[in-house]
mmCIF file of C-alpha atoms and ligand atoms in Angstrom:
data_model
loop_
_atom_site.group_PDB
_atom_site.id
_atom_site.type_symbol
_atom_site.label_atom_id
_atom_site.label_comp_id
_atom_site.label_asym_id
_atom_site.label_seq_id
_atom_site.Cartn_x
_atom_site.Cartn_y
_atom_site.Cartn_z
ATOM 1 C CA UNK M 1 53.831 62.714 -30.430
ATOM 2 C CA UNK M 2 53.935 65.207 -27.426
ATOM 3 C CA UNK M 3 54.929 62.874 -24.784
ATOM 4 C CA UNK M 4 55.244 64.588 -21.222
ATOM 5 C CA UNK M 5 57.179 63.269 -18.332
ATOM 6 C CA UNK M 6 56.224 63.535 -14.410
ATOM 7 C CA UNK M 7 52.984 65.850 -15.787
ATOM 8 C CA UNK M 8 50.343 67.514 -13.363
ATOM 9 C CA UNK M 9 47.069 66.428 -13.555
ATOM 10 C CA UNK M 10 45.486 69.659 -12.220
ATOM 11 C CA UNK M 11 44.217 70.753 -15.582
ATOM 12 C CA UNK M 12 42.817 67.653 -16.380
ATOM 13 C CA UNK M 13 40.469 66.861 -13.462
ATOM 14 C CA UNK M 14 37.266 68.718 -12.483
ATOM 15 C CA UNK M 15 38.250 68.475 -9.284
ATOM 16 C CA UNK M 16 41.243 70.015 -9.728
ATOM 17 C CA UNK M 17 43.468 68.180 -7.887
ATOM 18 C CA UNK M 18 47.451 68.314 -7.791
ATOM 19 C CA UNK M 19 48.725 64.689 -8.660
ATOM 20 C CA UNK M 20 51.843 63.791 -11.364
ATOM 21 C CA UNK M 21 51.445 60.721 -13.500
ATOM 22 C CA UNK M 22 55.100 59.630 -14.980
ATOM 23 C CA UNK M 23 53.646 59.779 -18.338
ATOM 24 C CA UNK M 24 51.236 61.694 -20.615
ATOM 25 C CA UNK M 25 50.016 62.171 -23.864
ATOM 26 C CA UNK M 26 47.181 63.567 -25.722
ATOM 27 C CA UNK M 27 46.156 62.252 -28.388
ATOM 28 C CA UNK M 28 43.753 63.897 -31.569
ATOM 29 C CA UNK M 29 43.990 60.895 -34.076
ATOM 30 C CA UNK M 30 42.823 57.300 -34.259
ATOM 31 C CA UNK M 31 46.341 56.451 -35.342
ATOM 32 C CA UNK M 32 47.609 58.497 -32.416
ATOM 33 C CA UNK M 33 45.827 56.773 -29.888
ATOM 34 C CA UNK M 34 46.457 53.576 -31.166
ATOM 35 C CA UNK M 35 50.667 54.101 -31.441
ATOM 36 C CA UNK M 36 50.556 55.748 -27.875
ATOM 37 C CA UNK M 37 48.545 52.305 -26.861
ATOM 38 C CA UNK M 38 51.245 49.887 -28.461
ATOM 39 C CA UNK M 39 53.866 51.922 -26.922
ATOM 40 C CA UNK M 40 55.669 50.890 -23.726
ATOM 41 C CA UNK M 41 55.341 53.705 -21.761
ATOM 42 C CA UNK M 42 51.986 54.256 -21.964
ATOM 43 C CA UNK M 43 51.036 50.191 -21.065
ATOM 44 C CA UNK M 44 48.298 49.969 -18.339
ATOM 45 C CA UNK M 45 47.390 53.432 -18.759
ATOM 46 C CA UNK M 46 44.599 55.285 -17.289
ATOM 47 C CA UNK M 47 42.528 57.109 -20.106
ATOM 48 C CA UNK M 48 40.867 59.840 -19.720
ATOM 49 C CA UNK M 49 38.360 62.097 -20.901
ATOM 50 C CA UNK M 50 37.306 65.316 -19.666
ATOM 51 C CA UNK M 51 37.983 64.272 -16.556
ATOM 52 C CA UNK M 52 34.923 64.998 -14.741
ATOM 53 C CA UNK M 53 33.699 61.385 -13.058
ATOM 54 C CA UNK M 54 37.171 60.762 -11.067
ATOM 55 C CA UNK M 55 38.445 61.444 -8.208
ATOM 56 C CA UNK M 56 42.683 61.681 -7.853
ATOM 57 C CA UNK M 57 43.910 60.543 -4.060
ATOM 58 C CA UNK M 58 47.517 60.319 -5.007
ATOM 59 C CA UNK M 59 50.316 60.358 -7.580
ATOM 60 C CA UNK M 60 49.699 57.829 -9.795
ATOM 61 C CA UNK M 61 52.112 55.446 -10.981
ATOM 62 C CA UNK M 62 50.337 54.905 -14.517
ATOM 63 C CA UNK M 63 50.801 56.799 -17.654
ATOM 64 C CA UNK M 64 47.714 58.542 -18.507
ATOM 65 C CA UNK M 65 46.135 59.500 -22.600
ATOM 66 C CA UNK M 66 43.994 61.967 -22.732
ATOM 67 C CA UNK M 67 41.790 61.708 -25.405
ATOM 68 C CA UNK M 68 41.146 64.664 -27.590
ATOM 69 C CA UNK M 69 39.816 63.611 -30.894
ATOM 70 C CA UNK M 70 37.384 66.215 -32.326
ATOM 71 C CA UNK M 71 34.667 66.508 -34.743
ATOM 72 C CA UNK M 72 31.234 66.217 -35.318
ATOM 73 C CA UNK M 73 29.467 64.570 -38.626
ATOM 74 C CA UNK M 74 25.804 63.833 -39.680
ATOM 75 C CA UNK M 75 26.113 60.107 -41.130
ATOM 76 C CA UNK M 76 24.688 59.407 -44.304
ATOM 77 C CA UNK M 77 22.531 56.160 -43.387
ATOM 78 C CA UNK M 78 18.770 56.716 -43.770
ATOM 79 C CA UNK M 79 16.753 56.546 -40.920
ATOM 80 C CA UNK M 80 13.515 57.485 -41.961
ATOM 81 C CA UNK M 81 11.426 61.414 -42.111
ATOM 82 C CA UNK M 82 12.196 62.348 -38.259
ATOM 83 C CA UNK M 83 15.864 60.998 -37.989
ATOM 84 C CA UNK M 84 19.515 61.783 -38.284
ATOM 85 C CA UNK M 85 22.444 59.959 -36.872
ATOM 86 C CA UNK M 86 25.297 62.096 -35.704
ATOM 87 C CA UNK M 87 28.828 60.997 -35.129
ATOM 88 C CA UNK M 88 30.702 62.685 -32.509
ATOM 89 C CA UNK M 89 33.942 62.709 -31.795
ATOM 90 C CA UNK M 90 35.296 61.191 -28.313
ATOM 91 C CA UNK M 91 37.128 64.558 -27.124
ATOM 92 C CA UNK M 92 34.559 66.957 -27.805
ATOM 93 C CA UNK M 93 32.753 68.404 -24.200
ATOM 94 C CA UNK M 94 29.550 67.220 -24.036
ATOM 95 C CA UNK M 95 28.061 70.810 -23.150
ATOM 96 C CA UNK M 96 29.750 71.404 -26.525
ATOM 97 C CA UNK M 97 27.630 69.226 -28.362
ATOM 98 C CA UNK M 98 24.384 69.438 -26.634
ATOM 99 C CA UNK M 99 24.619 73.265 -27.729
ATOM 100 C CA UNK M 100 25.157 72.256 -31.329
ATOM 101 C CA UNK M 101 22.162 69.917 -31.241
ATOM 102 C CA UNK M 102 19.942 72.592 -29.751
ATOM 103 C CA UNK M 103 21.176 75.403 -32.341
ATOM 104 C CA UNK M 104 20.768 73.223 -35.439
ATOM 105 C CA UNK M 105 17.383 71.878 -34.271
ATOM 106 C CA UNK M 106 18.103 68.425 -33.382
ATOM 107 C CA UNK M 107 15.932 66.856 -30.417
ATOM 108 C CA UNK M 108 16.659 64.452 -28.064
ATOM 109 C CA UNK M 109 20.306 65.425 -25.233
ATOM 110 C CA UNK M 110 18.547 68.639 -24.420
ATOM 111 C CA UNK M 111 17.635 67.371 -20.797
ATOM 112 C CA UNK M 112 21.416 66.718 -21.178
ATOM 113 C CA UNK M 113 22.401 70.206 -21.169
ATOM 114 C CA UNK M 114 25.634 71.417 -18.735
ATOM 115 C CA UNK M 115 26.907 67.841 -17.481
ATOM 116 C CA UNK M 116 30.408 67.793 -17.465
ATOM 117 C CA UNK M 117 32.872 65.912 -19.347
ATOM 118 C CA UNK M 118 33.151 64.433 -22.841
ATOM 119 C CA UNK M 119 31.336 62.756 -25.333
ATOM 120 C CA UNK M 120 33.326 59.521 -25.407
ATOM 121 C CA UNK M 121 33.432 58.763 -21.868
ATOM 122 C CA UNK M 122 29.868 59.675 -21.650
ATOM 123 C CA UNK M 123 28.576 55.956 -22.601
ATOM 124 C CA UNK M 124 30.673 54.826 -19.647
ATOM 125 C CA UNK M 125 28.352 55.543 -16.484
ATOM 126 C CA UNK M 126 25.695 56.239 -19.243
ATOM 127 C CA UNK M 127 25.265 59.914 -17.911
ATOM 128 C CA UNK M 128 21.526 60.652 -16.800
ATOM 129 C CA UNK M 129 19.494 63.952 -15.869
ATOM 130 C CA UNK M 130 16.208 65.193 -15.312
ATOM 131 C CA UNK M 131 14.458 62.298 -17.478
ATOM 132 C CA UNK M 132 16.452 61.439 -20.134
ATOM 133 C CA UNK M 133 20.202 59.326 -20.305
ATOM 134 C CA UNK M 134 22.429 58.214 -22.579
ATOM 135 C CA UNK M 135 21.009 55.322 -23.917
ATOM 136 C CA UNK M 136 17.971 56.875 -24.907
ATOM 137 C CA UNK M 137 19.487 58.874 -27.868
ATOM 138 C CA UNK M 138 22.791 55.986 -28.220
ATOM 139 C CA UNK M 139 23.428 54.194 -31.595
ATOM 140 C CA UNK M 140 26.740 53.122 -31.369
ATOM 141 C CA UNK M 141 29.836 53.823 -30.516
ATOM 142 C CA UNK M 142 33.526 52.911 -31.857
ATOM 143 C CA UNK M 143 36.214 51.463 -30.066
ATOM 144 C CA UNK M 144 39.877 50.776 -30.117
ATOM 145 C CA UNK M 145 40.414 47.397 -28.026
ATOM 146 C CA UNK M 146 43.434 48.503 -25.709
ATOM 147 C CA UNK M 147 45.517 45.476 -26.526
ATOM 148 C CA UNK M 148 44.815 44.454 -29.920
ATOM 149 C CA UNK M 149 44.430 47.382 -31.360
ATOM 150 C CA UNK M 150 41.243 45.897 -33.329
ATOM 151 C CA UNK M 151 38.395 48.587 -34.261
ATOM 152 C CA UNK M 152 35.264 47.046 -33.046
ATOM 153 C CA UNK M 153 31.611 48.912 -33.341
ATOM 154 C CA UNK M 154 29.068 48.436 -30.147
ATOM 155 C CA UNK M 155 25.700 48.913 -30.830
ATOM 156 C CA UNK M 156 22.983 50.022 -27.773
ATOM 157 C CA UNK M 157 22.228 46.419 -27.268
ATOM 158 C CA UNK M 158 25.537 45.409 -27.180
ATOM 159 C CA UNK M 159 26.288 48.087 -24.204
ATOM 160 C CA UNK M 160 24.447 46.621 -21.436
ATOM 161 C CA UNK M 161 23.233 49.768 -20.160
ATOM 162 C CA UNK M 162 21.640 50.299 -16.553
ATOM 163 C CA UNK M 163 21.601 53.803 -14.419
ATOM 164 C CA UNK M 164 24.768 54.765 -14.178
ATOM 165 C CA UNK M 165 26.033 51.351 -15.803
ATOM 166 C CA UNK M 166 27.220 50.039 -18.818
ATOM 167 C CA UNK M 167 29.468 46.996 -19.899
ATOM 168 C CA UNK M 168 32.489 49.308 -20.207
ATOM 169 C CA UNK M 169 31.963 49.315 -16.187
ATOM 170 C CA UNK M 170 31.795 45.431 -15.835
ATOM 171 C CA UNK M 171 32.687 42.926 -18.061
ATOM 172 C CA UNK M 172 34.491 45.053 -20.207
ATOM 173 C CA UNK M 173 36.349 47.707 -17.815
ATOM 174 C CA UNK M 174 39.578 48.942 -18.921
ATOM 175 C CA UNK M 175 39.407 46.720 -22.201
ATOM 176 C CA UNK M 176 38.543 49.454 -24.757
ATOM 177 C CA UNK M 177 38.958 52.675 -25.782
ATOM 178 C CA UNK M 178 35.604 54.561 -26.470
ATOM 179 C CA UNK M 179 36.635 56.612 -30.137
ATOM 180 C CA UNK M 180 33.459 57.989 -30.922
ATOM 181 C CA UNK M 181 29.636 58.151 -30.111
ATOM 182 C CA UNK M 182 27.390 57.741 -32.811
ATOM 183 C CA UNK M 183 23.590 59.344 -31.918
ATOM 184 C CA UNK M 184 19.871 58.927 -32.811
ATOM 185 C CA UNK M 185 18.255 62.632 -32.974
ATOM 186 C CA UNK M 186 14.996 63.654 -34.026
ATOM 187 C CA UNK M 187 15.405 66.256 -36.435
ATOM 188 C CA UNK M 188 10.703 67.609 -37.386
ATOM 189 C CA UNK M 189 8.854 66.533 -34.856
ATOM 190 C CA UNK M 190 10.352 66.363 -31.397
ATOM 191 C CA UNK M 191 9.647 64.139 -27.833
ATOM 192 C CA UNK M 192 9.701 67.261 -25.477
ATOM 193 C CA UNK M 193 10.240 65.452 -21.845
ATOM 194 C CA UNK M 194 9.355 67.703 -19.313
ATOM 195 C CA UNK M 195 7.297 65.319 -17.089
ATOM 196 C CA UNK M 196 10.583 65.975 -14.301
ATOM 197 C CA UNK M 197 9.133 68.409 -11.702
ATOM 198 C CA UNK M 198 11.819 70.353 -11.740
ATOM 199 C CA UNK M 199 11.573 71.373 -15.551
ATOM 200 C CA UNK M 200 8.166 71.266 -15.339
ATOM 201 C CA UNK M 201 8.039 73.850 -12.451
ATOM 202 C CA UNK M 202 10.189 76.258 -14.503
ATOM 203 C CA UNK M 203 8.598 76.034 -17.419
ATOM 204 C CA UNK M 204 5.325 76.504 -16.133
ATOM 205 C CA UNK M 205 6.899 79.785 -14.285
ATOM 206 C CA UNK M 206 8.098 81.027 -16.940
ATOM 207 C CA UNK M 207 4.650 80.431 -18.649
ATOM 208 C CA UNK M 208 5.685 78.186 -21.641
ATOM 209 C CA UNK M 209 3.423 76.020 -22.124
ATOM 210 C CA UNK M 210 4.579 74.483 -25.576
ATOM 211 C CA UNK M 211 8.222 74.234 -25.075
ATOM 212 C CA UNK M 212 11.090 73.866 -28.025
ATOM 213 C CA UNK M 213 13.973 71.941 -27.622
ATOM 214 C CA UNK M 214 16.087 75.533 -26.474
ATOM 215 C CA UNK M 215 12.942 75.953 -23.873
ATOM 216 C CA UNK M 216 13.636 73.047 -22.542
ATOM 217 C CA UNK M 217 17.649 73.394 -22.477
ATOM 218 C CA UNK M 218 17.469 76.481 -21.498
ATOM 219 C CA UNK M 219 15.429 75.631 -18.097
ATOM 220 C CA UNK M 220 17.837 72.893 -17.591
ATOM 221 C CA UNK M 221 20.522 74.887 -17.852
ATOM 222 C CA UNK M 222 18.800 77.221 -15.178
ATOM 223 C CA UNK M 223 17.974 74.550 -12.836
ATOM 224 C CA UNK M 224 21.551 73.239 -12.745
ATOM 225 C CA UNK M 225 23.101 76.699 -12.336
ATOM 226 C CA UNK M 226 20.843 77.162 -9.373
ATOM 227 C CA UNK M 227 22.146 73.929 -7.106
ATOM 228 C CA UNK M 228 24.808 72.582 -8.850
ATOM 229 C CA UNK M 229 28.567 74.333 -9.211
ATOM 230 C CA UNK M 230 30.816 75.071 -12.262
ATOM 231 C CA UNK M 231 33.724 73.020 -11.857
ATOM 232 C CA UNK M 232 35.437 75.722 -13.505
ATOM 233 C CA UNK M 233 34.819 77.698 -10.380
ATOM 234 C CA UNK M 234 34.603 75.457 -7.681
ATOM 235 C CA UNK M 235 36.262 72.021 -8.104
ATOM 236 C CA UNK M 236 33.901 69.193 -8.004
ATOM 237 C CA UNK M 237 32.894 65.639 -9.764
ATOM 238 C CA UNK M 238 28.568 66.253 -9.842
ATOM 239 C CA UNK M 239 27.200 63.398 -7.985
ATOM 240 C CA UNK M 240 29.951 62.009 -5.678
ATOM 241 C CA UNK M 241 27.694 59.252 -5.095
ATOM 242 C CA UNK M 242 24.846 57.012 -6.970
ATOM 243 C CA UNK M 243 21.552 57.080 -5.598
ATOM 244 C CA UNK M 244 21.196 53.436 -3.812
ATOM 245 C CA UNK M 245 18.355 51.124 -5.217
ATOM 246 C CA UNK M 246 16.541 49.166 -2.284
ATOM 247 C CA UNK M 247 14.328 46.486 -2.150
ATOM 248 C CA UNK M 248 10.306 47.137 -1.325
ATOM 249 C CA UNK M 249 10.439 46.012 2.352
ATOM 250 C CA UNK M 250 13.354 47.835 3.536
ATOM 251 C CA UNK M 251 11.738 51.142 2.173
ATOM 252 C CA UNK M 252 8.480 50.521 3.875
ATOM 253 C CA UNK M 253 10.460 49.779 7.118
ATOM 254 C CA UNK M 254 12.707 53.034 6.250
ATOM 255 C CA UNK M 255 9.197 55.356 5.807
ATOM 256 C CA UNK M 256 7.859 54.314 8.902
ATOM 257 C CA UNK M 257 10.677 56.502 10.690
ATOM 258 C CA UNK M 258 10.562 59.043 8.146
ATOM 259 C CA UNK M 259 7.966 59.979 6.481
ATOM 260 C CA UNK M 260 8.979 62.876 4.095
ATOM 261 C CA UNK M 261 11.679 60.587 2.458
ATOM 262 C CA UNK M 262 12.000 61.493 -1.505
ATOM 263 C CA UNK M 263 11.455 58.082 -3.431
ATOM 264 C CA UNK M 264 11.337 56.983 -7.440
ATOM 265 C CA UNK M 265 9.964 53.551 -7.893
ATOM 266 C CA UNK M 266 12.193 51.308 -10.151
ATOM 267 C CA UNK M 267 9.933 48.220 -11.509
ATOM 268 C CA UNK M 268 7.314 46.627 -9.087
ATOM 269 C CA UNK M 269 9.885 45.573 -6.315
ATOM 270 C CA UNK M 270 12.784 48.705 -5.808
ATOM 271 C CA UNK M 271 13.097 51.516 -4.759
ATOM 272 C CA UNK M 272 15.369 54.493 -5.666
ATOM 273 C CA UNK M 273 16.485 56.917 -3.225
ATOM 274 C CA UNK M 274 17.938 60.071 -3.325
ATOM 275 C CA UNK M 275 21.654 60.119 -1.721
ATOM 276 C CA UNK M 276 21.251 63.834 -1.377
ATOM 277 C CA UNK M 277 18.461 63.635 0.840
ATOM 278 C CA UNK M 278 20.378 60.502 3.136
ATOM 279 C CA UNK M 279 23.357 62.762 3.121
ATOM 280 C CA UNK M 280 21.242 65.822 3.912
ATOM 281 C CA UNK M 281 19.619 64.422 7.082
ATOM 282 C CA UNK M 282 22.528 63.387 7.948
ATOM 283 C CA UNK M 283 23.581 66.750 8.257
ATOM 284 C CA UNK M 284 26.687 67.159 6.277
ATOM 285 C CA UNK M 285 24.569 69.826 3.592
ATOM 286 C CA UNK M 286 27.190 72.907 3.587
ATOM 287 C CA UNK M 287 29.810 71.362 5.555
ATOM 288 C CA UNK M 288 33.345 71.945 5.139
ATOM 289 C CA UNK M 289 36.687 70.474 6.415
ATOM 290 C CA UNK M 290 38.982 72.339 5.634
ATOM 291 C CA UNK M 291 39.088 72.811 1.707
ATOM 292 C CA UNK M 292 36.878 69.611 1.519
ATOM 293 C CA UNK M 293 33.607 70.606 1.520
ATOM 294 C CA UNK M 294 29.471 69.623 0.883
ATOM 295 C CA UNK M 295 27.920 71.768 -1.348
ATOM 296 C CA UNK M 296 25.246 74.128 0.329
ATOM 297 C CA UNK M 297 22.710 73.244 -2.837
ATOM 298 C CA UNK M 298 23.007 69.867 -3.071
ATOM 299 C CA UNK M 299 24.469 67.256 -0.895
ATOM 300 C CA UNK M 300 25.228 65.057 -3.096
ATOM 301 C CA UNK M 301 28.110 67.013 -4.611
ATOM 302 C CA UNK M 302 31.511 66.787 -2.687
ATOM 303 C CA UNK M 303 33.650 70.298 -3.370
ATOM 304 C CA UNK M 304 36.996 71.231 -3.576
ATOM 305 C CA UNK M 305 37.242 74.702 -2.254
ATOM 306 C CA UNK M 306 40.770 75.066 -3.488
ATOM 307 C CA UNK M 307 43.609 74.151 -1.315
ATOM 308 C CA UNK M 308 42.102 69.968 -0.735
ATOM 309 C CA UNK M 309 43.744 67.024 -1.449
ATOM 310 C CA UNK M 310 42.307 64.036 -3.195
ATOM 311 C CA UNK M 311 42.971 62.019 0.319
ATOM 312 C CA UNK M 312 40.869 65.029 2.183
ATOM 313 C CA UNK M 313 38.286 65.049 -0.182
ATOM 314 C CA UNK M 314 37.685 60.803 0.003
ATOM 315 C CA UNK M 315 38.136 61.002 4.131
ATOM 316 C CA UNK M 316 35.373 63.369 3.759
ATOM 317 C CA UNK M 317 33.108 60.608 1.301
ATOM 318 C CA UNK M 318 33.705 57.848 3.935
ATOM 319 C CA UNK M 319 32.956 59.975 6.800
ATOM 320 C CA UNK M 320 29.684 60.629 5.062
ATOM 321 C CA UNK M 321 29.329 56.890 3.863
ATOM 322 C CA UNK M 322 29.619 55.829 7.502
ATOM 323 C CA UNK M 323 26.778 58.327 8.866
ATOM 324 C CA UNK M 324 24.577 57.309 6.462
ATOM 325 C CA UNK M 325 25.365 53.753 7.112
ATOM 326 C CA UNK M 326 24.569 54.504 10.470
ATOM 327 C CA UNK M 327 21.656 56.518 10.658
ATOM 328 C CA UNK M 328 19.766 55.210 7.815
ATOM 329 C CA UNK M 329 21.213 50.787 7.612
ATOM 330 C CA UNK M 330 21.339 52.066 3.685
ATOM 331 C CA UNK M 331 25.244 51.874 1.937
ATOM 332 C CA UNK M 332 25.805 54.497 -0.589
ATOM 333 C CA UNK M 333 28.560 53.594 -3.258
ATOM 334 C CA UNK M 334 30.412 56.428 -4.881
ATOM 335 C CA UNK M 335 29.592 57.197 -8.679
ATOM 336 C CA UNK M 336 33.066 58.828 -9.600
ATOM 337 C CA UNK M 337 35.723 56.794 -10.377
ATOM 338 C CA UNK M 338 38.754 56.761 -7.211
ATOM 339 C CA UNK M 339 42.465 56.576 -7.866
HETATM 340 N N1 EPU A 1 17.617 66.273 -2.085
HETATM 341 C C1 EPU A 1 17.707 66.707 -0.792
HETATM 342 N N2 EPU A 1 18.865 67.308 -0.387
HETATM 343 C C2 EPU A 1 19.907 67.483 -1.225
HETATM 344 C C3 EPU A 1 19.824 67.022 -2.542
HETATM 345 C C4 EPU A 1 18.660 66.409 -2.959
HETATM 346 O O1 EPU A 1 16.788 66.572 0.006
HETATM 347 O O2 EPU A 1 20.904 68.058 -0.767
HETATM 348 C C5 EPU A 1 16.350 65.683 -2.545
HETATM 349 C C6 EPU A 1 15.629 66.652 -3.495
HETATM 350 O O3 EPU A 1 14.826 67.542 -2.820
HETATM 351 C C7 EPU A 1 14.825 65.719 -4.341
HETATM 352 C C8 EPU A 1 15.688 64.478 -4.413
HETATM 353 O O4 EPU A 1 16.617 64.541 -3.328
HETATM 354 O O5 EPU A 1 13.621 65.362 -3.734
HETATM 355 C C9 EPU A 1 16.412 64.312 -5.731
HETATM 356 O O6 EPU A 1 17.259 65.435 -5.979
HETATM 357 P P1 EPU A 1 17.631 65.876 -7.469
HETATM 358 O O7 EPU A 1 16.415 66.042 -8.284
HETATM 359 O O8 EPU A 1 18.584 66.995 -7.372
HETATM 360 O O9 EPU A 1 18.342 64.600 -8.100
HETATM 361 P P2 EPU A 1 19.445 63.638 -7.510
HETATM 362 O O10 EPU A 1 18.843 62.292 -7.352
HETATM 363 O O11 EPU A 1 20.094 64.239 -6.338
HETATM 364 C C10 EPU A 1 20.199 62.823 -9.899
HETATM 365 C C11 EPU A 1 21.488 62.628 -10.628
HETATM 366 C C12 EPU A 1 22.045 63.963 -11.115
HETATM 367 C C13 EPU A 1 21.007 64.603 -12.013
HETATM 368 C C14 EPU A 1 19.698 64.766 -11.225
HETATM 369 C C15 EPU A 1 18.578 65.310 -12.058
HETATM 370 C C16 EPU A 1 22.462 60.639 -9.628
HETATM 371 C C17 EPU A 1 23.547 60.076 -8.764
HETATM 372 N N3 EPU A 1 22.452 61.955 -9.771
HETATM 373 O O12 EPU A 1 20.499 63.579 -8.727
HETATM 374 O O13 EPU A 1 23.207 63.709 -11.870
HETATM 375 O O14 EPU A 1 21.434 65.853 -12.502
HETATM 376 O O15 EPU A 1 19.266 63.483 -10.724
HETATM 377 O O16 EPU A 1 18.072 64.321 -12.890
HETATM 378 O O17 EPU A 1 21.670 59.881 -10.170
HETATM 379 C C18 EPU A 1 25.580 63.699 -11.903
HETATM 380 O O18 EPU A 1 25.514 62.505 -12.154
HETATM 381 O O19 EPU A 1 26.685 64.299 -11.791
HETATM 382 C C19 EPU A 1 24.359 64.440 -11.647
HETATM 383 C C20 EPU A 1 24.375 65.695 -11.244
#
């Protein structure tokens, strides 16, 4: 066991931020993960994926394991003519695996294409893009409870999952270790989901008008190149913030004021906004402070130009919390994770 001591966390955060944590480990093994858990040094620790959904304001003063368990396995459980199950390991990058599942013709994450971070923290927030999350394509996943050590299975119903919202969020936070996601995939016919205007727009440019499963990846892939950036390039955690869900009444009351606001209707009484577009009129869109920064795409992705701290980067998210607050009466919660 590689155990570090006072360890940057730099590499390990897509924001790339400069923080030590007194301890860390990564671990590719079950049995790994589980000694590192039952071992003193590492009690309390902060675990950690691919470290895309978090955001580092100072040196921490937990231990942190990385999780890099690989692999990827078709299961041998029949599931009838159109379906496979596929277990993947927690530490492979979800890009990773998306690509694998487009190349060997196997439908279902390939609205998923290019978001960051890894397969086993993926169930967390149950990621979500153009269409399609998570849950949609979820089985099961395995777990390690953090304490016991116990090896316990969740199944989709058992996960509790919402947008951007699971019981690994709630109920459950900090309790378990997510090992490895087990997933549903079609593997003949295919449910092509292209009724999002943006990857219908594309499509349609590039006049394809029965898209495969690369079709669609590949516009997705296009569309998120063109507004959002590549952490590896330009630090940043995708959406800093969730979109807020409001209730029918305050929308109406919102609209009246502005009429051109972008809205997705959740059930028969709320309403979905886009943060972006709050944080837009606003007018923070392509602001920076510094090395803190708004991207010039898309508002709703906080950048790290190079040089920022953690602490610059979350002034800036309250600064922009406060306008919108202010200007709009709507409060817009972060989605990544703050230390
Ligand atoms: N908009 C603006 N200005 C902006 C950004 C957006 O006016 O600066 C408007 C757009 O014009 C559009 C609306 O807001 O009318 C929605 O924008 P977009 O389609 O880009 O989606 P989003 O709501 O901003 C969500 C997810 C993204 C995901 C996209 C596509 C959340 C918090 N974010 O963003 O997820 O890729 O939909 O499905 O739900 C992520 O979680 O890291 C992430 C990137």
């Amino acid at each position: 066991m590689d155990i570090k001591q006072q360890f940057s966390l730099k590499a390990y955060n897509t924001f790339g931020i400069d923080v030590m944590t007194p301890f860390f480990i990564s671990v590719t093994s079950e049995n790994e993960l589980k000694e590192a858990l039952s071992m003193s040094e590492f009690k309390d620790a902060l675990v950690i994926g691919g470290g895309s959904n978090m955001l580092l304001t100072k040196d921490l003063d937990r231990p942190v394991i990385h999780i890099a368990l690989k692999g990827m396995e078709r299961q041998n459980i029949p599931m009838g003519d159109n379906e496979i199950l596929l277990k993947v390991q927690g530490g492979e990058n979800w890009h990773t695996f998306v690509m694998y599942c487009v190349q060997n013709n196997l439908g279902g994450v390939e609205n998923l294409s290019l978001i960051p971070g890894n397969v086993g923290t993926a169930p967390i927030q149950n990621i979500g893009a153009y269409g399609v999350e998570l849950k949609d394509v979820f089985y099961s996943c395995n777990t390690i409870h953090r304490e016991s050590l116990e090896e316990r299975v969740f199944l989709l119903e058992d996960c509790k999952f919402g947008y951007r919202d699971s019981i690994f969020k709630n109920k459950l936070k900090d309790q378990y270790v997510i090992t490895s996601v087990t997933f549903k995939l079609t593997t003949t016919v295919h449910t092509i989901r292209t009724d999002y205007g943006a990857i219908y727009d594309t499509l349609k440019t590039k006049n394809i008008p029965a898209p495969t499963l690369k079709d669609v990846s590949d516009a997705v892939i296009q569309i998120r190149n063109s507004k959002l950036p590549d952490p590896s390039k330009l630090g940043n955690s995708g959406s800093f913030f969730k979109n807020p869900v409001i209730d029918q009444h305050t929308f109406t009351v919102l609209r009246t004021t502005y009429k051109d606001i972008p809205y997705y209707p959740i059930g028969s009484d709320q309403i979905k906004v886009p943060a972006g577009w709050l944080i837009e009129k606003a007018g923070f869109k392509g602001k920076r402070y510094g090395d803190a920064g708004v991207h010039d795409k898309q508002a709703l992705v906080l950048v790290n130009y190079g040089g920022a701290s953690g602490k610059e980067i979350w002034a800036l998210a309250l600064r922009i919390q406060k306008a919108v607050q202010s200007k709009f009466g709507l409060t817009i919660t972060p989605e990544v994770n703050i230390f």
